[in-house]
Amino acid sequence: MATSDKLIEVKDLKKYYNKGAIKALDGITVDINRGDVAVVIGPSGSGKSTFLRSLNLMEEPTDGSIIFDGVDITKKKVVNAEGRMVKLNIDQHRQKMGMVFQHFNLFPHKTIMQNMTLAPVQVKHMPVAQAEEKAMALLKRVGLADRAGAYPIQLSGGQKQRIAIVRALMMEPEVMLFDEPTSALDPEMVGEVLDVMKELARSGMTMVVVTHEMGFAREVGNRVLFMADGRLLEENAPRELFDHPQHPRLKDFLSKVL
Amino acid sequence: MDHFIQAENFAKISAYLTLFRQGTAVTVLLSLFTVVIGFILALLLATMRLSKFCPLAFLGVDREGRLRDGGVLLAVSKFNPLAFFATAYVEILRSTPVLVQVFIIYYGVFGSLVSLPKFTFLGFIKFERFFPGVIALGMNSGAYLCEIIRSGIQSIDGGQTEASRSLGMTQFQTMRFIILPQAIKNILPAIANEFVVIIKESAITYTIGVQDIMSAVNAVRGATFIIIEPLLVATAIYFCLCFPTSKIIAAFERRMSRGDKR
């Protein structure tokens, strides 16, 4: 499934708080290839979420670089197609990176349909009718076509998260970032969200997933990254990593969660 | 005077009913203009206070492009002139009496700096007095509304901004489509309250000769030496303006919140 075509290159990424007293990210270097389903695991406070949120600059890194689709998005200025220095437009790059949050973050004052069509219409200037057609197709894909006119408050947690996923898909991103997408869900709703994510992975979407769902990591991921103390300590194919952990911190972590 | 309130006094002041009718029109118009100016000014001030405009940011970075650890230059680099002036404006306007502000605008700004054309509109409203009154009250309520709007914007969960920005929407689009619609709904009771406050506070403009309800009371007193009864009439009019206004907005607010719970 994975090719060697690099989509995101992360080089020595650092994120410090309080002038370096807290090192949330302490030099992360990793490549994400097209078609990868990279699952990031690790104890809480290990910097997994900070790492994920840095990829689309929700968190501004202190140091290091993130090269997305050939552009270093950590730089304020970039060289454009005509070879001129221009101000980096982060919004343009964020369109290509869908993000799904732990707490869904649907827009409560808008219907499900409006939640999905707002960004394509406003940002990509897609005609409303076309956006609604596209949204309807995606809603059918996740089995929520009948809820198009509902408001987020009327949906269950699992339904909200499925909507959040298809809302991000509306922008046709090149990569989907998942920040603990099932952590805020009641146990019986975790499955329906993971099913959507599995289907997405099968369709060839590049995904970076921060999760505590070890079953998902093992079954769907093609790479598992283990983080602790702001560092990437071990990386391997899921079977290797879970069955033959090398680093003592990983062994310790797996003994607690498995 | 053997009675506090005398019925025949009401009969006497009924000759001046037109003054009260005109005064009511002035008070209503004054409040409407004030709330519009105040709201626009408040949006601007709140935007300035929440902006991240730091023109001296380059001073906070050293030669190698790293953020400085501390010192004067780091502090200076964080200086945001827009937020500074908006904050100063809000704090000064909130910490001085509105009467002083009205006098400064009327006697100071429009008395010597700017001269206004003298004309009467709608038949009885003197522009050269009405206009400074609107400006002064608008500037004052702008400061209060700014704080209401600011707290409303800050009360919206940060996840909303993150979700919007992650979809590629700009800061402005996020504000317009996501944050403001939710914030304004949350702060509607406070805005309604401020509108009622403006109606009541507008009484102060009679001191610069705006012919509002209070000025009608004064005119009647001057002509007839009756004071309590015209004041009671004014009280009744103010109540009839303020009480329904707050009730109407409360009903409107209920309708809006029904929209997303249903």
Short mmCIF file of C-alpha atoms in Angstrom, two decimals:
data_model
loop_
_atom_site.label_atom_id
_atom_site.label_comp_id
_atom_site.label_asym_id
_atom_site.label_seq_id
_atom_site.Cartn_x
_atom_site.Cartn_y
_atom_site.Cartn_z
CA MET A 1 0.00 0.00 0.00
CA ALA A 2 2.76 2.41 0.94
CA THR A 3 4.96 3.88 -1.70
CA SER A 4 8.21 5.71 -1.10
CA ASP A 5 6.67 8.96 -2.28
CA LYS A 6 7.23 11.40 0.59
CA LEU A 7 4.24 13.60 1.45
CA ILE A 8 5.43 15.08 4.73
CA GLU A 9 9.06 15.32 5.84
CA VAL A 10 9.51 16.30 9.46
CA LYS A 11 13.03 17.35 10.36
CA ASP A 12 14.25 17.82 13.94
CA LEU A 13 10.93 19.27 15.07
CA LYS A 14 11.03 20.98 18.46
CA LYS A 15 8.36 22.58 20.58
CA TYR A 16 9.41 24.19 23.84
CA TYR A 17 7.32 25.89 26.48
CA ASN A 18 8.53 28.26 29.19
CA LYS A 19 11.80 29.03 27.40
CA GLY A 20 12.75 25.39 27.06
CA ALA A 21 11.81 24.30 30.58
CA ILE A 22 9.16 22.02 29.05
CA LYS A 23 10.13 20.13 25.93
CA ALA A 24 6.89 18.91 24.39
CA LEU A 25 8.73 17.89 21.22
CA ASP A 26 12.46 17.29 21.47
CA GLY A 27 13.69 16.74 17.96
CA ILE A 28 11.31 14.58 15.91
CA THR A 29 12.46 13.42 12.49
CA VAL A 30 10.13 11.26 10.42
CA ASP A 31 8.77 10.97 6.88
CA ILE A 32 5.14 10.30 6.07
CA ASN A 33 4.70 8.73 2.64
CA ARG A 34 1.66 8.85 0.42
CA GLY A 35 -0.75 6.06 1.33
CA ASP A 36 0.76 5.60 4.79
CA VAL A 37 -1.46 4.92 7.75
CA ALA A 38 0.92 6.01 10.49
CA VAL A 39 -0.39 5.38 13.98
CA VAL A 40 1.25 7.34 16.80
CA ILE A 41 1.09 5.74 20.24
CA GLY A 42 2.64 6.57 23.58
CA PRO A 43 1.88 7.47 27.17
CA SER A 44 -0.05 10.65 27.88
CA GLY A 45 2.13 13.74 27.90
CA SER A 46 4.53 12.13 25.45
CA GLY A 47 3.92 14.84 22.84
CA LYS A 48 1.81 12.78 20.39
CA SER A 49 -0.92 15.38 20.07
CA THR A 50 1.56 18.26 19.93
CA PHE A 51 3.36 16.44 17.12
CA LEU A 52 0.14 15.91 15.17
CA ARG A 53 -1.05 19.47 15.74
CA SER A 54 2.31 20.80 14.57
CA LEU A 55 1.89 19.11 11.19
CA ASN A 56 -0.74 21.66 10.12
CA LEU A 57 0.71 24.38 12.36
CA MET A 58 -2.11 24.40 14.89
CA GLU A 59 0.90 24.54 17.19
CA GLU A 60 3.78 26.65 16.02
CA PRO A 61 7.01 24.69 16.43
CA THR A 62 9.94 26.31 18.20
CA ASP A 63 12.45 24.86 15.77
CA GLY A 64 12.81 22.36 12.94
CA SER A 65 10.99 22.09 9.66
CA ILE A 66 7.94 20.44 8.13
CA ILE A 67 8.10 19.97 4.39
CA PHE A 68 4.62 19.27 3.08
CA ASP A 69 4.26 18.56 -0.62
CA GLY A 70 7.68 20.11 -1.22
CA VAL A 71 7.03 23.33 0.72
CA ASP A 72 8.56 24.08 4.11
CA ILE A 73 5.45 25.34 5.91
CA THR A 74 7.39 26.40 9.02
CA LYS A 75 8.99 29.24 7.05
CA LYS A 76 7.24 32.60 6.93
CA LYS A 77 8.29 33.13 3.33
CA VAL A 78 8.54 30.68 0.47
CA VAL A 79 9.64 30.72 -3.14
CA ASN A 80 6.60 30.49 -5.42
CA ALA A 81 6.24 28.89 -8.85
CA GLU A 82 7.63 31.97 -10.61
CA GLY A 83 10.70 31.85 -8.38
CA ARG A 84 9.73 34.87 -6.29
CA MET A 85 9.75 35.12 -2.48
CA VAL A 86 6.18 35.35 -1.23
CA LYS A 87 4.53 35.19 2.16
CA LEU A 88 3.54 31.63 3.01
CA ASN A 89 -0.22 31.21 2.94
CA ILE A 90 -0.79 28.56 5.58
CA ASP A 91 -4.53 28.44 4.82
CA GLN A 92 -3.77 27.04 1.37
CA HIS A 93 -1.76 24.21 2.86
CA ARG A 94 -4.26 23.49 5.61
CA GLN A 95 -6.93 22.84 2.96
CA LYS A 96 -4.90 19.80 1.96
CA MET A 97 -4.60 18.51 5.52
CA GLY A 98 -7.89 17.38 7.00
CA MET A 99 -8.04 17.27 10.76
CA VAL A 100 -10.30 15.36 13.12
CA PHE A 101 -10.37 16.35 16.78
CA GLN A 102 -10.99 14.51 20.00
CA HIS A 103 -13.98 16.72 20.79
CA PHE A 104 -15.39 16.74 17.22
CA ASN A 105 -15.60 20.56 17.07
CA LEU A 106 -18.62 20.62 14.81
CA PHE A 107 -20.13 24.09 14.39
CA PRO A 108 -23.16 24.00 16.73
CA HIS A 109 -25.03 26.86 15.02
CA LYS A 110 -24.99 25.16 11.63
CA THR A 111 -26.78 22.07 10.34
CA ILE A 112 -24.80 18.99 9.36
CA MET A 113 -25.15 20.00 5.70
CA GLN A 114 -23.96 23.56 6.45
CA ASN A 115 -21.08 22.21 8.53
CA MET A 116 -19.92 20.26 5.51
CA THR A 117 -20.50 22.79 2.73
CA LEU A 118 -19.23 25.95 4.46
CA ALA A 119 -15.51 25.54 3.79
CA PRO A 120 -15.75 24.22 0.20
CA VAL A 121 -18.12 27.06 -0.73
CA GLN A 122 -16.21 29.82 1.07
CA VAL A 123 -12.64 28.65 0.51
CA LYS A 124 -12.78 26.78 -2.78
CA HIS A 125 -15.72 28.77 -4.20
CA MET A 126 -17.55 25.57 -5.06
CA PRO A 127 -21.15 26.21 -6.18
CA VAL A 128 -23.59 25.46 -3.32
CA ALA A 129 -25.54 22.85 -5.29
CA GLN A 130 -22.37 20.98 -6.17
CA ALA A 131 -21.14 21.13 -2.57
CA GLU A 132 -24.46 19.79 -1.29
CA GLU A 133 -24.40 16.96 -3.80
CA LYS A 134 -20.89 16.06 -2.72
CA ALA A 135 -21.86 16.28 0.96
CA MET A 136 -24.86 14.01 0.37
CA ALA A 137 -22.66 11.39 -1.28
CA LEU A 138 -20.26 11.46 1.68
CA LEU A 139 -23.11 11.31 4.18
CA LYS A 140 -24.44 8.21 2.42
CA ARG A 141 -20.97 6.70 2.64
CA VAL A 142 -21.05 6.99 6.45
CA GLY A 143 -24.76 6.12 6.70
CA LEU A 144 -25.94 9.52 7.92
CA ALA A 145 -27.74 10.86 4.84
CA ASP A 146 -31.00 11.22 6.81
CA ARG A 147 -29.34 13.60 9.31
CA ALA A 148 -28.30 16.28 6.79
CA GLY A 149 -30.76 18.82 8.20
CA ALA A 150 -30.06 18.08 11.87
CA TYR A 151 -27.99 20.23 14.22
CA PRO A 152 -24.91 18.72 15.90
CA ILE A 153 -26.60 18.75 19.32
CA GLN A 154 -29.13 16.21 18.04
CA LEU A 155 -26.45 13.65 17.18
CA SER A 156 -24.68 11.06 19.30
CA GLY A 157 -20.92 11.30 19.86
CA GLY A 158 -20.18 8.61 17.31
CA GLN A 159 -22.37 10.30 14.71
CA LYS A 160 -20.69 13.66 15.40
CA GLN A 161 -17.25 12.19 14.86
CA ARG A 162 -18.32 10.52 11.61
CA ILE A 163 -19.62 13.90 10.45
CA ALA A 164 -16.35 15.55 11.50
CA ILE A 165 -14.46 13.06 9.34
CA VAL A 166 -16.58 13.63 6.24
CA ARG A 167 -16.53 17.39 6.84
CA ALA A 168 -12.74 17.24 6.54
CA LEU A 169 -13.05 15.00 3.46
CA MET A 170 -15.16 17.66 1.73
CA MET A 171 -11.95 19.62 1.12
CA GLU A 172 -10.38 16.58 -0.62
CA PRO A 173 -7.28 16.61 1.58
CA GLU A 174 -4.09 14.77 0.72
CA VAL A 175 -3.63 13.65 4.31
CA MET A 176 -5.97 13.21 7.26
CA LEU A 177 -4.76 13.96 10.77
CA PHE A 178 -6.66 12.27 13.61
CA ASP A 179 -6.13 13.58 17.14
CA GLU A 180 -7.44 10.86 19.47
CA PRO A 181 -10.69 10.59 17.50
CA THR A 182 -12.28 7.98 19.77
CA SER A 183 -11.08 9.15 23.20
CA ALA A 184 -14.17 11.25 23.97
CA LEU A 185 -16.63 8.56 22.85
CA ASP A 186 -18.71 6.13 24.85
CA PRO A 187 -17.29 2.61 24.35
CA GLU A 188 -20.20 1.40 22.24
CA MET A 189 -19.62 4.18 19.71
CA VAL A 190 -15.91 3.64 19.18
CA GLY A 191 -16.51 0.87 16.63
CA GLU A 192 -18.59 2.93 14.21
CA VAL A 193 -15.91 5.65 14.05
CA LEU A 194 -13.08 3.17 13.64
CA ASP A 195 -15.04 1.48 10.83
CA VAL A 196 -15.18 4.77 8.92
CA MET A 197 -11.45 5.25 9.47
CA LYS A 198 -10.71 1.71 8.29
CA GLU A 199 -12.75 2.27 5.16
CA LEU A 200 -10.84 5.50 4.59
CA ALA A 201 -7.51 3.70 4.99
CA ARG A 202 -8.58 1.06 2.49
CA SER A 203 -9.44 3.77 -0.01
CA GLY A 204 -5.77 4.75 0.02
CA MET A 205 -5.97 7.93 2.10
CA THR A 206 -2.76 9.00 3.80
CA MET A 207 -3.47 9.12 7.51
CA VAL A 208 -1.63 10.09 10.68
CA VAL A 209 -3.56 8.81 13.68
CA VAL A 210 -2.87 9.54 17.33
CA THR A 211 -4.84 6.97 19.29
CA HIS A 212 -5.02 4.66 22.27
CA GLU A 213 -6.76 2.00 20.17
CA MET A 214 -4.01 -0.60 19.92
CA GLY A 215 -6.31 -2.91 17.96
CA PHE A 216 -6.70 -0.24 15.28
CA ALA A 217 -2.92 0.37 15.21
CA ARG A 218 -2.26 -3.33 14.70
CA GLU A 219 -5.01 -3.96 12.19
CA VAL A 220 -5.07 -0.83 10.03
CA GLY A 221 -1.73 0.90 10.44
CA ASN A 222 1.18 0.09 8.15
CA ARG A 223 3.55 1.93 10.50
CA VAL A 224 3.41 2.48 14.22
CA LEU A 225 5.39 5.26 15.85
CA PHE A 226 6.06 5.13 19.58
CA MET A 227 6.64 8.46 21.31
CA ALA A 228 7.71 9.26 24.87
CA ASP A 229 9.05 12.45 26.46
CA GLY A 230 8.74 14.38 23.21
CA ARG A 231 10.93 11.93 21.30
CA LEU A 232 10.24 9.29 18.71
CA LEU A 233 11.69 6.22 20.41
CA GLU A 234 10.70 3.39 18.11
CA GLU A 235 9.11 2.90 14.73
CA ASN A 236 8.16 -0.30 12.99
CA ALA A 237 5.51 -2.27 11.18
CA PRO A 238 2.69 -3.00 13.64
CA ARG A 239 3.27 -6.72 14.04
CA GLU A 240 7.00 -6.23 14.67
CA LEU A 241 6.46 -3.37 17.08
CA PHE A 242 3.79 -5.07 19.16
CA ASP A 243 5.32 -8.56 19.14
CA HIS A 244 8.99 -7.64 19.41
CA PRO A 245 9.32 -4.28 21.14
CA GLN A 246 12.94 -3.17 21.53
CA HIS A 247 13.00 -0.02 23.64
CA PRO A 248 12.44 -0.55 27.39
CA ARG A 249 9.95 2.37 27.47
CA LEU A 250 7.90 0.70 24.74
CA LYS A 251 8.00 -2.66 26.54
CA ASP A 252 6.86 -0.94 29.71
CA PHE A 253 4.09 0.94 27.86
CA LEU A 254 2.80 -2.16 26.07
CA SER A 255 2.75 -4.17 29.30
CA LYS A 256 0.38 -1.55 30.72
CA VAL A 257 -2.00 -1.16 27.78
CA LEU A 258 -2.21 -4.64 26.27
CA MET B 1 -49.00 72.25 49.08
CA ASP B 2 -51.16 69.80 50.96
CA HIS B 3 -50.82 66.91 48.50
CA PHE B 4 -47.70 65.39 47.02
CA ILE B 5 -49.46 64.72 43.71
CA GLN B 6 -52.37 66.79 42.53
CA ALA B 7 -54.77 65.75 39.81
CA GLU B 8 -55.32 69.29 38.55
CA ASN B 9 -51.61 69.64 37.90
CA PHE B 10 -51.87 66.84 35.33
CA ALA B 11 -54.65 68.81 33.69
CA LYS B 12 -52.41 71.89 33.64
CA ILE B 13 -49.41 70.13 32.09
CA SER B 14 -51.56 68.38 29.47
CA ALA B 15 -51.15 71.55 27.42
CA TYR B 16 -47.51 70.56 27.02
CA LEU B 17 -48.22 67.06 25.70
CA THR B 18 -46.55 67.84 22.35
CA LEU B 19 -43.27 68.50 24.18
CA PHE B 20 -43.40 65.04 25.71
CA ARG B 21 -44.32 63.46 22.39
CA GLN B 22 -41.40 65.18 20.66
CA GLY B 23 -39.12 64.37 23.60
CA THR B 24 -40.00 60.69 23.32
CA ALA B 25 -39.20 60.71 19.60
CA VAL B 26 -35.84 62.37 20.34
CA THR B 27 -34.99 59.85 23.07
CA VAL B 28 -35.85 56.90 20.84
CA LEU B 29 -33.89 58.26 17.86
CA LEU B 30 -30.97 59.21 20.06
CA SER B 31 -30.84 55.69 21.54
CA LEU B 32 -31.11 53.99 18.16
CA PHE B 33 -28.31 56.05 16.61
CA THR B 34 -26.24 55.58 19.75
CA VAL B 35 -26.57 51.81 19.75
CA VAL B 36 -25.65 51.61 16.04
CA ILE B 37 -22.57 53.82 16.46
CA GLY B 38 -21.69 52.12 19.72
CA PHE B 39 -21.95 48.65 18.19
CA ILE B 40 -19.82 49.46 15.14
CA LEU B 41 -17.24 51.15 17.33
CA ALA B 42 -17.31 48.20 19.74
CA LEU B 43 -16.72 45.69 16.93
CA LEU B 44 -13.73 47.73 15.82
CA LEU B 45 -12.36 48.08 19.36
CA ALA B 46 -12.87 44.39 20.17
CA THR B 47 -11.09 43.43 16.94
CA MET B 48 -8.20 45.73 17.88
CA ARG B 49 -8.01 44.32 21.40
CA LEU B 50 -7.98 40.74 20.14
CA SER B 51 -5.59 41.39 17.24
CA LYS B 52 -2.12 39.89 17.12
CA PHE B 53 -0.53 42.87 15.37
CA CYS B 54 3.03 43.27 16.64
CA PRO B 55 4.98 45.49 14.23
CA LEU B 56 8.09 45.24 16.40
CA ALA B 57 8.09 41.42 16.48
CA PHE B 58 11.44 41.33 14.65
CA LEU B 59 13.13 42.77 17.75
CA GLY B 60 12.28 39.61 19.69
CA VAL B 61 14.33 37.42 17.37
CA ASP B 62 18.12 37.26 17.55
CA ARG B 63 20.58 37.11 14.64
CA GLU B 64 20.25 33.34 14.26
CA GLY B 65 16.47 33.67 13.98
CA ARG B 66 15.70 32.26 17.42
CA LEU B 67 13.29 33.78 19.90
CA ARG B 68 15.06 35.69 22.67
CA ASP B 69 14.94 34.31 26.20
CA GLY B 70 13.96 37.59 27.81
CA GLY B 71 14.98 41.19 28.28
CA VAL B 72 13.66 44.54 27.13
CA LEU B 73 13.72 43.70 23.43
CA LEU B 74 11.48 40.66 23.92
CA ALA B 75 9.02 42.78 25.90
CA VAL B 76 9.06 45.53 23.24
CA SER B 77 8.58 42.97 20.47
CA LYS B 78 5.27 41.92 22.03
CA PHE B 79 3.92 45.49 21.96
CA ASN B 80 0.64 45.64 20.04
CA PRO B 81 -0.27 49.29 19.36
CA LEU B 82 -3.80 48.44 18.22
CA ALA B 83 -4.61 46.54 21.39
CA PHE B 84 -2.89 49.21 23.49
CA PHE B 85 -4.95 52.10 22.10
CA ALA B 86 -8.21 50.15 22.20
CA THR B 87 -7.58 49.12 25.81
CA ALA B 88 -6.65 52.67 26.79
CA TYR B 89 -9.80 53.99 25.13
CA VAL B 90 -12.04 51.46 26.86
CA GLU B 91 -10.49 51.99 30.28
CA ILE B 92 -10.62 55.80 30.07
CA LEU B 93 -14.23 55.86 28.86
CA ARG B 94 -15.31 53.41 31.54
CA SER B 95 -13.49 55.23 34.33
CA THR B 96 -14.87 58.73 33.77
CA PRO B 97 -18.44 60.05 34.22
CA VAL B 98 -20.58 60.07 31.09
CA LEU B 99 -21.65 63.65 31.94
CA VAL B 100 -18.03 64.80 31.67
CA GLN B 101 -17.68 62.98 28.34
CA VAL B 102 -20.85 64.60 26.97
CA PHE B 103 -19.58 68.06 28.01
CA ILE B 104 -16.14 67.46 26.50
CA ILE B 105 -17.67 66.38 23.18
CA TYR B 106 -20.23 69.18 23.09
CA TYR B 107 -18.26 72.12 24.47
CA GLY B 108 -14.80 70.88 23.58
CA VAL B 109 -14.87 69.03 20.28
CA PHE B 110 -17.97 70.52 18.66
CA GLY B 111 -17.73 73.83 20.53
CA SER B 112 -14.32 74.85 19.30
CA LEU B 113 -12.61 72.24 17.11
CA VAL B 114 -15.42 71.34 14.70
CA SER B 115 -18.29 73.60 13.84
CA LEU B 116 -21.57 71.90 12.97
CA PRO B 117 -24.18 73.27 10.56
CA LYS B 118 -27.16 74.59 12.49
CA PHE B 119 -30.42 73.19 11.19
CA THR B 120 -33.57 71.48 12.42
CA PHE B 121 -34.71 68.13 11.09
CA LEU B 122 -38.03 66.29 11.46
CA GLY B 123 -39.42 69.67 12.45
CA PHE B 124 -38.14 69.81 16.02
CA ILE B 125 -34.72 68.16 16.38
CA LYS B 126 -31.79 70.57 16.54
CA PHE B 127 -28.95 68.90 14.68
CA GLU B 128 -26.14 70.89 16.33
CA ARG B 129 -27.20 69.54 19.74
CA PHE B 130 -28.51 66.13 18.75
CA PHE B 131 -25.36 65.12 16.83
CA PRO B 132 -22.82 65.74 19.63
CA GLY B 133 -25.17 63.89 21.99
CA VAL B 134 -25.23 60.84 19.71
CA ILE B 135 -21.45 60.92 19.28
CA ALA B 136 -20.76 61.23 23.01
CA LEU B 137 -23.19 58.49 24.01
CA GLY B 138 -22.04 56.28 21.13
CA MET B 139 -18.41 56.65 22.16
CA ASN B 140 -19.33 55.79 25.73
CA SER B 141 -21.46 52.74 24.96
CA GLY B 142 -18.86 51.60 22.42
CA ALA B 143 -16.46 51.09 25.31
CA TYR B 144 -18.94 49.01 27.28
CA LEU B 145 -20.14 47.04 24.24
CA CYS B 146 -16.51 46.34 23.33
CA GLU B 147 -16.01 44.51 26.60
CA ILE B 148 -19.26 42.60 26.09
CA ILE B 149 -18.26 41.55 22.57
CA ARG B 150 -14.73 40.68 23.64
CA SER B 151 -15.94 38.43 26.43
CA GLY B 152 -18.45 36.86 24.02
CA ILE B 153 -15.74 36.07 21.48
CA GLN B 154 -13.44 34.69 24.15
CA SER B 155 -16.21 32.49 25.54
CA ILE B 156 -16.31 30.45 22.30
CA ASP B 157 -14.33 27.23 22.64
CA GLY B 158 -10.91 27.35 21.00
CA GLY B 159 -11.75 24.10 19.21
CA GLN B 160 -14.15 26.02 17.00
CA THR B 161 -11.34 28.21 15.68
CA GLU B 162 -9.08 25.20 15.24
CA ALA B 163 -11.72 23.26 13.31
CA SER B 164 -12.40 26.24 11.06
CA ARG B 165 -8.74 27.00 10.41
CA SER B 166 -7.97 23.32 9.79
CA LEU B 167 -10.48 23.44 6.93
CA GLY B 168 -8.43 26.21 5.34
CA MET B 169 -10.66 29.11 6.31
CA THR B 170 -8.88 32.39 7.01
CA GLN B 171 -8.91 34.21 10.32
CA PHE B 172 -11.51 36.61 8.91
CA GLN B 173 -13.76 33.84 7.57
CA THR B 174 -13.50 32.04 10.89
CA MET B 175 -14.56 35.18 12.70
CA ARG B 176 -17.43 35.90 10.34
CA PHE B 177 -18.95 32.45 9.89
CA ILE B 178 -18.01 30.59 13.07
CA ILE B 179 -17.10 32.82 16.01
CA LEU B 180 -19.26 35.94 15.68
CA PRO B 181 -22.61 34.18 15.01
CA GLN B 182 -22.12 32.09 18.16
CA ALA B 183 -20.67 34.94 20.22
CA ILE B 184 -23.44 37.39 19.36
CA LYS B 185 -26.08 34.84 20.33
CA ASN B 186 -24.37 34.36 23.69
CA ILE B 187 -24.06 38.08 24.39
CA LEU B 188 -27.52 39.10 23.19
CA PRO B 189 -28.88 39.50 26.75
CA ALA B 190 -25.95 41.73 27.66
CA ILE B 191 -26.39 43.80 24.49
CA ALA B 192 -30.12 44.17 25.18
CA ASN B 193 -29.29 45.31 28.68
CA GLU B 194 -26.83 47.86 27.28
CA PHE B 195 -29.53 49.14 24.92
CA VAL B 196 -31.89 49.69 27.84
CA VAL B 197 -29.06 51.44 29.71
CA ILE B 198 -28.55 53.74 26.69
CA ILE B 199 -32.24 54.74 26.66
CA LYS B 200 -32.00 55.68 30.32
CA GLU B 201 -28.58 57.31 30.08
CA SER B 202 -29.66 59.43 27.13
CA ALA B 203 -31.52 61.60 29.66
CA ILE B 204 -28.17 63.19 30.43
CA THR B 205 -28.08 64.88 27.03
CA TYR B 206 -30.73 67.39 28.17
CA THR B 207 -27.78 69.15 29.85
CA ILE B 208 -26.45 70.12 26.40
CA GLY B 209 -29.90 71.15 25.17
CA VAL B 210 -31.05 68.04 23.39
CA GLN B 211 -34.83 68.19 23.56
CA ASP B 212 -35.48 64.73 24.91
CA ILE B 213 -37.99 63.62 27.54
CA MET B 214 -36.03 65.17 30.41
CA SER B 215 -35.83 68.46 28.57
CA ALA B 216 -39.64 68.40 28.26
CA VAL B 217 -39.87 67.99 32.05
CA ASN B 218 -37.60 70.98 32.49
CA ALA B 219 -39.55 73.11 30.04
CA VAL B 220 -42.84 72.35 31.80
CA ARG B 221 -41.32 73.16 35.18
CA GLY B 222 -40.01 76.46 33.86
CA ALA B 223 -43.39 77.45 32.49
CA THR B 224 -45.70 76.20 35.27
CA PHE B 225 -43.56 75.63 38.40
CA ILE B 226 -44.98 72.09 38.52
CA ILE B 227 -42.28 69.47 38.97
CA ILE B 228 -43.54 66.17 40.42
CA GLU B 229 -46.26 65.48 37.85
CA PRO B 230 -44.11 65.99 34.72
CA LEU B 231 -41.45 63.82 36.34
CA LEU B 232 -44.03 61.08 36.81
CA VAL B 233 -45.02 61.39 33.16
CA ALA B 234 -41.34 61.08 32.20
CA THR B 235 -40.97 58.05 34.48
CA ALA B 236 -43.94 56.38 32.81
CA ILE B 237 -42.56 57.06 29.32
CA TYR B 238 -39.08 55.75 30.19
CA PHE B 239 -40.64 52.63 31.71
CA CYS B 240 -42.80 52.07 28.64
CA LEU B 241 -39.69 52.30 26.45
CA CYS B 242 -37.34 50.15 28.51
CA PHE B 243 -39.56 47.38 29.85
CA PRO B 244 -41.00 46.20 26.50
CA THR B 245 -37.57 46.50 24.87
CA SER B 246 -36.03 44.05 27.30
CA LYS B 247 -39.04 41.74 26.98
CA ILE B 248 -38.95 41.79 23.17
CA ILE B 249 -35.27 40.96 23.12
CA ALA B 250 -35.79 38.18 25.67
CA ALA B 251 -38.44 36.64 23.40
CA PHE B 252 -36.17 36.99 20.37
CA GLU B 253 -33.38 35.30 22.27
CA ARG B 254 -35.64 32.35 23.20
CA ARG B 255 -36.54 31.93 19.55
CA MET B 256 -32.89 31.92 18.52
CA SER B 257 -31.85 29.32 21.06
CA ARG B 258 -34.81 27.12 20.09
CA GLY B 259 -33.25 27.03 16.62
CA ASP B 260 -30.34 24.84 17.63
CA LYS B 261 -31.93 22.63 20.27
CA ARG B 262 -35.20 21.62 18.62
#
